[in-house]
JSON list of C-alpha atoms and ligand atoms in Angstrom, two decimals:
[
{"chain": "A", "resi": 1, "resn": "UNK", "atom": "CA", "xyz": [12.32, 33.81, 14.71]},
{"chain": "A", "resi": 2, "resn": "UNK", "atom": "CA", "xyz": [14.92, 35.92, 12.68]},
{"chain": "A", "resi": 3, "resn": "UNK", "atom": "CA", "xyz": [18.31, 35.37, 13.10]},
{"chain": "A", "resi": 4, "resn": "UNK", "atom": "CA", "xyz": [21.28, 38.15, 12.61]},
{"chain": "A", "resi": 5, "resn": "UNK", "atom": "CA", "xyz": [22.58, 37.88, 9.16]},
{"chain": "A", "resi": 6, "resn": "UNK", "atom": "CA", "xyz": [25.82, 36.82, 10.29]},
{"chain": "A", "resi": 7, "resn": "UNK", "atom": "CA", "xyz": [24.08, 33.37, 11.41]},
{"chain": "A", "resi": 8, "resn": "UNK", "atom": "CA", "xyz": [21.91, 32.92, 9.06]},
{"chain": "A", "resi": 9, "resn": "UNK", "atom": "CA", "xyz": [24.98, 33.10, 6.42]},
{"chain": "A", "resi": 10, "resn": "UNK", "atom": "CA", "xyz": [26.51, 30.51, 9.04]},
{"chain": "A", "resi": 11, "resn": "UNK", "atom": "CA", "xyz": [23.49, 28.40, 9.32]},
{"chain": "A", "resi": 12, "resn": "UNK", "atom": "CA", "xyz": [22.65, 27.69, 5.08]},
{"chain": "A", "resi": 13, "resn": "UNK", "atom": "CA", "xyz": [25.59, 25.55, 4.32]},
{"chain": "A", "resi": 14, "resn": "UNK", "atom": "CA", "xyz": [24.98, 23.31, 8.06]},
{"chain": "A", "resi": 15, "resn": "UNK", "atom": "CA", "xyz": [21.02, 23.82, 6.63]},
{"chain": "A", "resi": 16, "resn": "UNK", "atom": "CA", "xyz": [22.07, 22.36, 3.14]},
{"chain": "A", "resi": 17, "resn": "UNK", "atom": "CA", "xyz": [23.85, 19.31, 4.23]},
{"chain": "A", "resi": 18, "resn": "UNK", "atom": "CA", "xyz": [21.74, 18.55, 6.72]},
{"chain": "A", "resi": 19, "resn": "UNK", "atom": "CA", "xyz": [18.70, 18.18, 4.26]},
{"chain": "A", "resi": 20, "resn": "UNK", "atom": "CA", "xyz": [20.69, 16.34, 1.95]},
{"chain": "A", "resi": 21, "resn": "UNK", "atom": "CA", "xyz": [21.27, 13.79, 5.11]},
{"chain": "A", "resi": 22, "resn": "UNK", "atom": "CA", "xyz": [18.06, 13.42, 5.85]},
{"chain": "A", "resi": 23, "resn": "UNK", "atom": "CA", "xyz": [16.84, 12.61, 2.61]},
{"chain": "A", "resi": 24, "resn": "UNK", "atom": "CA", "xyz": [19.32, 10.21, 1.82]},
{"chain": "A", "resi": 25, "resn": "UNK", "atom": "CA", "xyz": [18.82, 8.11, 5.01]},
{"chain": "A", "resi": 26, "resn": "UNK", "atom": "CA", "xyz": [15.21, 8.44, 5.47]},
{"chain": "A", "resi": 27, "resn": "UNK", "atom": "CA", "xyz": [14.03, 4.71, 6.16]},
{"chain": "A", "resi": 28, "resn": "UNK", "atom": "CA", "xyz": [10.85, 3.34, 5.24]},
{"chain": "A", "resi": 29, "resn": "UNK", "atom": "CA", "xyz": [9.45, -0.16, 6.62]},
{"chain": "A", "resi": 30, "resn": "UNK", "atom": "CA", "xyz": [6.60, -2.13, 4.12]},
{"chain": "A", "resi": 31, "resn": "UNK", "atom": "CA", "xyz": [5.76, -5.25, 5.83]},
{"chain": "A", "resi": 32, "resn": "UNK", "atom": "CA", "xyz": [2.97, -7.78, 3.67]},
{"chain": "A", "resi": 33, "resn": "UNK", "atom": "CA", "xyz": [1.13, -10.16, 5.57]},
{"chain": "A", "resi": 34, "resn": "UNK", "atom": "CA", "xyz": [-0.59, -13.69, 5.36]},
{"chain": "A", "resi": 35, "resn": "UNK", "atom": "CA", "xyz": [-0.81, -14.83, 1.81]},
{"chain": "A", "resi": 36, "resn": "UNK", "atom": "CA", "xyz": [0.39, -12.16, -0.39]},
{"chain": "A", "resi": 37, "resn": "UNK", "atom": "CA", "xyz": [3.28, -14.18, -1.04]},
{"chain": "A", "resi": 38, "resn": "UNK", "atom": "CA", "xyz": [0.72, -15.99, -3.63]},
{"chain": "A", "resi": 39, "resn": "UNK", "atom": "CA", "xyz": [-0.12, -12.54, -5.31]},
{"chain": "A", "resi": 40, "resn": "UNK", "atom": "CA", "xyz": [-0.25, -13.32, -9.47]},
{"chain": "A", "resi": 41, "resn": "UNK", "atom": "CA", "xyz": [-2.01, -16.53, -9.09]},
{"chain": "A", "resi": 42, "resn": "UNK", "atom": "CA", "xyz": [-4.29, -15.57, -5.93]},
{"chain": "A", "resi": 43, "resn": "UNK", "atom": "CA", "xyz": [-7.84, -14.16, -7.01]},
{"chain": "A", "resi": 44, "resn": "UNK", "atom": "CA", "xyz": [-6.56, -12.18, -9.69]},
{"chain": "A", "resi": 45, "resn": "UNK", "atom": "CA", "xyz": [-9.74, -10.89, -10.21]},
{"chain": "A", "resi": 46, "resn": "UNK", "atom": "CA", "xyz": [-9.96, -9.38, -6.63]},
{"chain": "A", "resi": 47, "resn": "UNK", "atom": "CA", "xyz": [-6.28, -8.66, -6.26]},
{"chain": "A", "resi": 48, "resn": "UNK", "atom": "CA", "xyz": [-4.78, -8.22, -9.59]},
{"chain": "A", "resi": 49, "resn": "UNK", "atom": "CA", "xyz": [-1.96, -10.35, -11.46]},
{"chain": "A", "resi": 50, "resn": "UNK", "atom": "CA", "xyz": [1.20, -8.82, -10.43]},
{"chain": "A", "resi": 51, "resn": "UNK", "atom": "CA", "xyz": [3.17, -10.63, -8.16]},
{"chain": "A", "resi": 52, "resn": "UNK", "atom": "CA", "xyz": [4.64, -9.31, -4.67]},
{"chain": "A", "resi": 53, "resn": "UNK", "atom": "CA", "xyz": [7.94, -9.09, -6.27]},
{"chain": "A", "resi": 54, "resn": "UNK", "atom": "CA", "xyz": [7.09, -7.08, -8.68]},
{"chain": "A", "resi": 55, "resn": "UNK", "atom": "CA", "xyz": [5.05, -4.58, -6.72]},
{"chain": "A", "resi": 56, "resn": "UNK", "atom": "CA", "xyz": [8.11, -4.27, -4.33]},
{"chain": "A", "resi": 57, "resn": "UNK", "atom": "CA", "xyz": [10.43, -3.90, -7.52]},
{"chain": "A", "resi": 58, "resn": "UNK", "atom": "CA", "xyz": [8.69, -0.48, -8.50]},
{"chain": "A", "resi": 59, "resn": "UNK", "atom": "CA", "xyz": [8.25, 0.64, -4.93]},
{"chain": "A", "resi": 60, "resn": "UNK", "atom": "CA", "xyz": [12.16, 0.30, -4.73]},
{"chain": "A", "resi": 61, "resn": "UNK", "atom": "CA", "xyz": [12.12, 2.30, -7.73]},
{"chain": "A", "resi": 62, "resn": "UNK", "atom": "CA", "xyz": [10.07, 5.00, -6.33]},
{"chain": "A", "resi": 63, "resn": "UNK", "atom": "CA", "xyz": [11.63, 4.96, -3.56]},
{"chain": "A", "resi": 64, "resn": "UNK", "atom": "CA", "xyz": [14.74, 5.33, -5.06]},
{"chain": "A", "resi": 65, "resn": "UNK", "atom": "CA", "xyz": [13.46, 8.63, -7.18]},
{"chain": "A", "resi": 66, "resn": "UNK", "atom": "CA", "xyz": [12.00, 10.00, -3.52]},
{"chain": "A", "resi": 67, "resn": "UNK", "atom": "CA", "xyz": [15.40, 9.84, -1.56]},
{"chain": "A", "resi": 68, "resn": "UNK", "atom": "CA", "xyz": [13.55, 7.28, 0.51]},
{"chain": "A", "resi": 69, "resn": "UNK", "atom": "CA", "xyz": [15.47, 3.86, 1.33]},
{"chain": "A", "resi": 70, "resn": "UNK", "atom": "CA", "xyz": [12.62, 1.17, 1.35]},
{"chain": "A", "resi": 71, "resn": "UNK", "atom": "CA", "xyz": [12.64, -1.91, 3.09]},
{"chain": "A", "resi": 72, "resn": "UNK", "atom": "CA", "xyz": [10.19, -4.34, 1.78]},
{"chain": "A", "resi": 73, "resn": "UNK", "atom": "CA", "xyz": [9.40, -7.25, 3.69]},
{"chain": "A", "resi": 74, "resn": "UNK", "atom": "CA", "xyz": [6.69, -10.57, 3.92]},
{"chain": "A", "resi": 75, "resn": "UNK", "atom": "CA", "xyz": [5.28, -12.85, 6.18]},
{"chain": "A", "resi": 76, "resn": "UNK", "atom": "CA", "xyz": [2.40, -15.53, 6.86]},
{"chain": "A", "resi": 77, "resn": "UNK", "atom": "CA", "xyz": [3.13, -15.38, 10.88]},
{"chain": "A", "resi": 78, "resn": "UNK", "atom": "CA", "xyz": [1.56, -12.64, 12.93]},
{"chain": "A", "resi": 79, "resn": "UNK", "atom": "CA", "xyz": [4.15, -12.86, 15.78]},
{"chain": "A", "resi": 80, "resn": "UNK", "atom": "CA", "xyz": [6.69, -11.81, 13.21]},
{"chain": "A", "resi": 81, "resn": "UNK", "atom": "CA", "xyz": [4.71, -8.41, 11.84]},
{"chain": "A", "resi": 82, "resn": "UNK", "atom": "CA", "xyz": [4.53, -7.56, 15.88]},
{"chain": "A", "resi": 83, "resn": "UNK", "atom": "CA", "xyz": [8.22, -8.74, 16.29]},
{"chain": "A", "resi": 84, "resn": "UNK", "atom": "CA", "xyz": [9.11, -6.20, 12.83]},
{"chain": "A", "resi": 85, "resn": "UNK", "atom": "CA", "xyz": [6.89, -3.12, 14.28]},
{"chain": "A", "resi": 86, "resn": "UNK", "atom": "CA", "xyz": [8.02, -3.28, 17.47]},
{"chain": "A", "resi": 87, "resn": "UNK", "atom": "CA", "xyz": [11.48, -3.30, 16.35]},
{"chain": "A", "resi": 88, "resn": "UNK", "atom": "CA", "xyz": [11.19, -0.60, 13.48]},
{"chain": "A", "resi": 89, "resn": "UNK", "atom": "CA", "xyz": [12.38, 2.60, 15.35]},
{"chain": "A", "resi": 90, "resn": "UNK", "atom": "CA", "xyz": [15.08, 1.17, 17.10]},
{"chain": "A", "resi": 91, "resn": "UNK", "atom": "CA", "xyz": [16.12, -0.30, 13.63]},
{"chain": "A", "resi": 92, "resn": "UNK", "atom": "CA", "xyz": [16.14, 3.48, 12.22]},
{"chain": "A", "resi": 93, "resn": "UNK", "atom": "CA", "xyz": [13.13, 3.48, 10.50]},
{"chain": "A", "resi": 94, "resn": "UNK", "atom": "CA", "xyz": [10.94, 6.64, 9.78]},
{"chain": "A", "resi": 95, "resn": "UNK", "atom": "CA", "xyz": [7.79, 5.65, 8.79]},
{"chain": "A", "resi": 96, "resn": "UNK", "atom": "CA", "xyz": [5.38, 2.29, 7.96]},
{"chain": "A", "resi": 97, "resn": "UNK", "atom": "CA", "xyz": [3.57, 0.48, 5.13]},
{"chain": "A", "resi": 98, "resn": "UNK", "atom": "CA", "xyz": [1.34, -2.06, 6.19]},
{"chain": "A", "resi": 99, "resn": "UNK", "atom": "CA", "xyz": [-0.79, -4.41, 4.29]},
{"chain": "A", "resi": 100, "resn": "UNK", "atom": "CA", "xyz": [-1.46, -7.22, 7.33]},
{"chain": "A", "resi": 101, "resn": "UNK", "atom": "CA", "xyz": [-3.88, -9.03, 5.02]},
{"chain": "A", "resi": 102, "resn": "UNK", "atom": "CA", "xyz": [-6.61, -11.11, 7.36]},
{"chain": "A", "resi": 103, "resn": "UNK", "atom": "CA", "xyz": [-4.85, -9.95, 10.33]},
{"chain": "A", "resi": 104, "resn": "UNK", "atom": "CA", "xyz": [-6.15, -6.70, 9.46]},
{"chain": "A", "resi": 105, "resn": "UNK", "atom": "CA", "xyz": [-10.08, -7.70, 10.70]},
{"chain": "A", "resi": 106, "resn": "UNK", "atom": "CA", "xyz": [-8.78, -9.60, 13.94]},
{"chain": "A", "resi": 107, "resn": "UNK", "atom": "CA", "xyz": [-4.98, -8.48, 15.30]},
{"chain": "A", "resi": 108, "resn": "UNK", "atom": "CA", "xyz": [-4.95, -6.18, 18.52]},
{"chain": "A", "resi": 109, "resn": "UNK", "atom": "CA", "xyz": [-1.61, -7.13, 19.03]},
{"chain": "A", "resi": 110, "resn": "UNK", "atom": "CA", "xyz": [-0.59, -5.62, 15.57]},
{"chain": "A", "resi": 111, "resn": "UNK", "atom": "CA", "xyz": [-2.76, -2.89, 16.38]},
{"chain": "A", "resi": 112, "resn": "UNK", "atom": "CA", "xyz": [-0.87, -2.35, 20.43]},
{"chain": "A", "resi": 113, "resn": "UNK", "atom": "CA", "xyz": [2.40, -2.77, 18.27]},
{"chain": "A", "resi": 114, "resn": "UNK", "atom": "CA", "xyz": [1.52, -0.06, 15.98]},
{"chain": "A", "resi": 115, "resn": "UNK", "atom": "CA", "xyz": [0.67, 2.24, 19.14]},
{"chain": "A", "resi": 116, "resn": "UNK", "atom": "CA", "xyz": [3.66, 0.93, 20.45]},
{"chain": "A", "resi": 117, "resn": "UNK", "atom": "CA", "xyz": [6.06, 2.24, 18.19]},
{"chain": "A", "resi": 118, "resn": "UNK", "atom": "CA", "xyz": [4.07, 5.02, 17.22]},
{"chain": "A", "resi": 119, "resn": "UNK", "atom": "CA", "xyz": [5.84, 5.42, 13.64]},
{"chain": "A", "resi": 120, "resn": "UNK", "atom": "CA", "xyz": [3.76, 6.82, 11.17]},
{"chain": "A", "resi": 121, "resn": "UNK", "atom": "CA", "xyz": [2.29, 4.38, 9.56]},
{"chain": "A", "resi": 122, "resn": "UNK", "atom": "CA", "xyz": [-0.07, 3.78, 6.32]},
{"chain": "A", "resi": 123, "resn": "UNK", "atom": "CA", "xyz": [-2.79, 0.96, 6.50]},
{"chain": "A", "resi": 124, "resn": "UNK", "atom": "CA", "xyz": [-2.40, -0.26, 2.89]},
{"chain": "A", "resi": 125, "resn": "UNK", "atom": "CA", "xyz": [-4.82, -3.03, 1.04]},
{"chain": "A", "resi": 126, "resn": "UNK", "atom": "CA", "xyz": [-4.70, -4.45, -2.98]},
{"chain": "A", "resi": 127, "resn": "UNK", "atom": "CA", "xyz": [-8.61, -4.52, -3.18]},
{"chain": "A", "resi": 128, "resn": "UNK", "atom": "CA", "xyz": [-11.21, -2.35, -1.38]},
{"chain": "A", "resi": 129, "resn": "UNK", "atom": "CA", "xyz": [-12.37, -4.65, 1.51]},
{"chain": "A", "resi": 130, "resn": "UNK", "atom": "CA", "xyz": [-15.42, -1.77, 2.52]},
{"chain": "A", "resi": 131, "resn": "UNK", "atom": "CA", "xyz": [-16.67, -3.29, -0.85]},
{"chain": "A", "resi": 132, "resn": "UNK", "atom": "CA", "xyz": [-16.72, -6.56, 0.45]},
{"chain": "A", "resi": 133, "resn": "UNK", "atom": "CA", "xyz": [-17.76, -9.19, 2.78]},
{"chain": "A", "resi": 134, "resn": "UNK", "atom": "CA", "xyz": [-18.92, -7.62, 5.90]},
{"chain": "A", "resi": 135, "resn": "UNK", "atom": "CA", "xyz": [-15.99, -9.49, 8.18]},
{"chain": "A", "resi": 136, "resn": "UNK", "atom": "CA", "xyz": [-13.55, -7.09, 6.05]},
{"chain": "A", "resi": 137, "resn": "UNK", "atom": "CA", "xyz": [-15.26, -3.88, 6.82]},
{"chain": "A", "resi": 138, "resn": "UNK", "atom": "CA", "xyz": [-14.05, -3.58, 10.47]},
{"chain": "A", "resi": 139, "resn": "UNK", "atom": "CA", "xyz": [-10.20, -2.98, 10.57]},
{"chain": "A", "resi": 140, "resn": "UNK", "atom": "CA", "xyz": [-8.60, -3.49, 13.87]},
{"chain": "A", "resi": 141, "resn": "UNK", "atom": "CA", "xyz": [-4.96, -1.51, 13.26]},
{"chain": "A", "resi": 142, "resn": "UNK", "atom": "CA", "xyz": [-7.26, 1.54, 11.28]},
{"chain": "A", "resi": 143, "resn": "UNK", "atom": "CA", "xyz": [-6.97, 4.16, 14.79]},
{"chain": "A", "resi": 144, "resn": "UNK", "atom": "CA", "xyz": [-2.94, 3.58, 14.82]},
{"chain": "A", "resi": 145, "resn": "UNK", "atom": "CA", "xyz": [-2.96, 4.15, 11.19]},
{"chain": "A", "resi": 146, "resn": "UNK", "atom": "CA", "xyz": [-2.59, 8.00, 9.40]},
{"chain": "A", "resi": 147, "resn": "UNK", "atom": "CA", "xyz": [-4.51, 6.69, 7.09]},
{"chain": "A", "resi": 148, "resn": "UNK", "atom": "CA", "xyz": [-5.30, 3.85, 4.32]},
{"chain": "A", "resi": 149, "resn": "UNK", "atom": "CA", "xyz": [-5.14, 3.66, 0.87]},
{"chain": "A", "resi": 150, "resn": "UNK", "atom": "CA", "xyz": [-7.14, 0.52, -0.77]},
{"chain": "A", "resi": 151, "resn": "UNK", "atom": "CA", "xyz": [-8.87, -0.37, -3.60]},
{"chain": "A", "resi": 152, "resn": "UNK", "atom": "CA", "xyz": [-5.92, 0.35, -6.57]},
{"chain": "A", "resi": 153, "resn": "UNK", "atom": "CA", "xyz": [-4.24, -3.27, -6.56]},
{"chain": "A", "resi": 154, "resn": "UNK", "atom": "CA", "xyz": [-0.38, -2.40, -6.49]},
{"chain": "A", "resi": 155, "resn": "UNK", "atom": "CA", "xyz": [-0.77, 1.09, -7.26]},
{"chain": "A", "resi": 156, "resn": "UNK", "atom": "CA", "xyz": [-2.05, 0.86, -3.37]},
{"chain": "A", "resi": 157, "resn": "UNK", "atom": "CA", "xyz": [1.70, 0.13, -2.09]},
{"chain": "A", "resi": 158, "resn": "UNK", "atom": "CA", "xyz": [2.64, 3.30, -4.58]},
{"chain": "A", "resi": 159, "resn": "UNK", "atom": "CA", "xyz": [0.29, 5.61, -3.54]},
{"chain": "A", "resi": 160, "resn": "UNK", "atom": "CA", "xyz": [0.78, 4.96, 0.19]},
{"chain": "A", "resi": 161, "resn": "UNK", "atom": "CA", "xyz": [4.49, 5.35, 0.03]},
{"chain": "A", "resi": 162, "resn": "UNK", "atom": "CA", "xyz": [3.93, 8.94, -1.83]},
{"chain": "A", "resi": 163, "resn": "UNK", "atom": "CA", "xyz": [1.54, 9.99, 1.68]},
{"chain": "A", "resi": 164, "resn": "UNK", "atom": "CA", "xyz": [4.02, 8.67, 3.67]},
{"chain": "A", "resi": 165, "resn": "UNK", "atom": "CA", "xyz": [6.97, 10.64, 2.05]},
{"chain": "A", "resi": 166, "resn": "UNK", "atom": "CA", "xyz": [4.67, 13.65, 2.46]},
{"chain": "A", "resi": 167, "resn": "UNK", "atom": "CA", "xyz": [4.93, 12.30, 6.06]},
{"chain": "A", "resi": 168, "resn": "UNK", "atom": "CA", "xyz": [8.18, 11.69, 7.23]},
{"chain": "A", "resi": 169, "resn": "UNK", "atom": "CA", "xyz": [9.94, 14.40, 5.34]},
{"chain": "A", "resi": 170, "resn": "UNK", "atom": "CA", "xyz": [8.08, 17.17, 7.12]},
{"chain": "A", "resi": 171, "resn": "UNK", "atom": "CA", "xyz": [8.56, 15.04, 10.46]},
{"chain": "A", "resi": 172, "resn": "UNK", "atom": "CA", "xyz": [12.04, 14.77, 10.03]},
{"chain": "A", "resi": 173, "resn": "UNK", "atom": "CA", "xyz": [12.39, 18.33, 8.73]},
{"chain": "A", "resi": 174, "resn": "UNK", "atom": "CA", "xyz": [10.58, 19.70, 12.14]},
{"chain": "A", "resi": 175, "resn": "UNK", "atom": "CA", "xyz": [12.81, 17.38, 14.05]},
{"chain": "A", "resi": 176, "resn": "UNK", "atom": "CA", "xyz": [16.49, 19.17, 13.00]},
{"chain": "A", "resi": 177, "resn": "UNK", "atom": "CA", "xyz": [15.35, 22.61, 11.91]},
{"chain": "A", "resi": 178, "resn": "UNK", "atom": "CA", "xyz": [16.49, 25.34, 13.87]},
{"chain": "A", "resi": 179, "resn": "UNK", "atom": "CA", "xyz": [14.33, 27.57, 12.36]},
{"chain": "A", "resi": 180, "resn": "UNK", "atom": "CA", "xyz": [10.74, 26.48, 14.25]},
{"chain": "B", "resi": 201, "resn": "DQA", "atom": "C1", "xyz": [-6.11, -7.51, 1.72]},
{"chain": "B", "resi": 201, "resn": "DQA", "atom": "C2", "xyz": [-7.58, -7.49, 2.14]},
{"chain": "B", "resi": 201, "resn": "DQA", "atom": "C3", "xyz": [-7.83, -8.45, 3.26]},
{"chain": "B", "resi": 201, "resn": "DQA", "atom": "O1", "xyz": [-9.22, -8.43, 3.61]},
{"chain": "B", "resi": 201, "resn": "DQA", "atom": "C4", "xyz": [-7.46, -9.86, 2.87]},
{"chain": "B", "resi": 201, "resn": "DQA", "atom": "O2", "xyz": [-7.64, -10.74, 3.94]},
{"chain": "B", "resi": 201, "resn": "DQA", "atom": "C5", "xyz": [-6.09, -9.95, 2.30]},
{"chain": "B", "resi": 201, "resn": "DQA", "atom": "C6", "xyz": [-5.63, -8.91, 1.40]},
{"chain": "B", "resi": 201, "resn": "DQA", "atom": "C7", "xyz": [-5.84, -6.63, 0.48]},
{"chain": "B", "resi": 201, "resn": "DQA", "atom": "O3", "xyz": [-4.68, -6.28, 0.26]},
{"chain": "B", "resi": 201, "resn": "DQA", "atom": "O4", "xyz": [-6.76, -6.34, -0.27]},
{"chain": "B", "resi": 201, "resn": "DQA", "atom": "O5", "xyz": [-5.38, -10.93, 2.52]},
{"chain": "B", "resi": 201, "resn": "DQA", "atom": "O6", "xyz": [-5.34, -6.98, 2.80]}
]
């Protein structure tokens, strides 16, 4: 709809900040499940030999260079990736990464969580489990997911949070603009 030039003058500065808000406090949530705290010295031939800090070190970094605040955080316990979802958008966060390791073939209550909170949120995995055994073909949180991105060892966790940028920024533009 077209507003009178005299508002739309008004509007571009309010327009201007606002963006500049949203960018700078868009939150992002990666959680890493059961034994990814081992990653370096666990199968490095299926997962790769960088360590969990690392990867988290140059997601900061990208997130950082994408006006995206990331949050990276890991656990062994189930209870506490339900306790983290569920908690996410009261906590102020925009948008999910989430590598659940195992849990990923067996948790409905990561998967009711993630329907729960209904953030948008990207299934994430170091290796490509549709290459391998059967048990990891079926993922239980994949239909509360926008999608998954597997296969590319920590590149995975980069990739992800460049969809999920994609994401949130139009979701948060849509929210605010007066314009649609
Ligand atoms: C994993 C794949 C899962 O099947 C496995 O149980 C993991 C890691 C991955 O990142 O490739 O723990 O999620």
């Amino acid at each position: 709809r077209a507003l009178p030039d005299a508002r739309r003058g008004a509007e571009a500065p309010r327009r201007a900040r606002m963006t500049r808000e949203t960018a700078a406090t868009t939150r992002v949530l990666c959680i890493s499940g059961p034994n990814l705290q081992l990653l370096g010295t666990r199968e490095p031939g299926v997962y790769g030999s960088e360590t969990l800090d690392q990867i988290h070190a140059r997601l900061e970094a990208r997130s950082r260079s994408l006006g995206i605040a990331l949050e990276a955080r890991q656990t062994n316990h189930e209870g506490a990736i339900v306790d983290w979802i569920g908690n996410a958008p009261a906590a102020g966060f925009a948008g999910l990464l989430l590598n659940p390791g195992a849990y990923t073939h067996t948790s409905i209550a990561i998967l009711d969580a993630l329907s729960a909170a209904a953030l948008p949120c990207v299934e994430v995995h170091l290796s490509n489990p549709d290459a391998r055994e059967p048990f990891r073909r079926r993922s239980r949180i994949a239909r509360a997911c926008v999608g998954r991105v597997a296969g590319f060892g920590g590149d995975s966790y980069e990739l992800a949070l460049r969809s999920e940028e994609r994401r949130v920024g139009k979701e948060c533009r849509s929210r605010w603009s007066p314009y649609h």
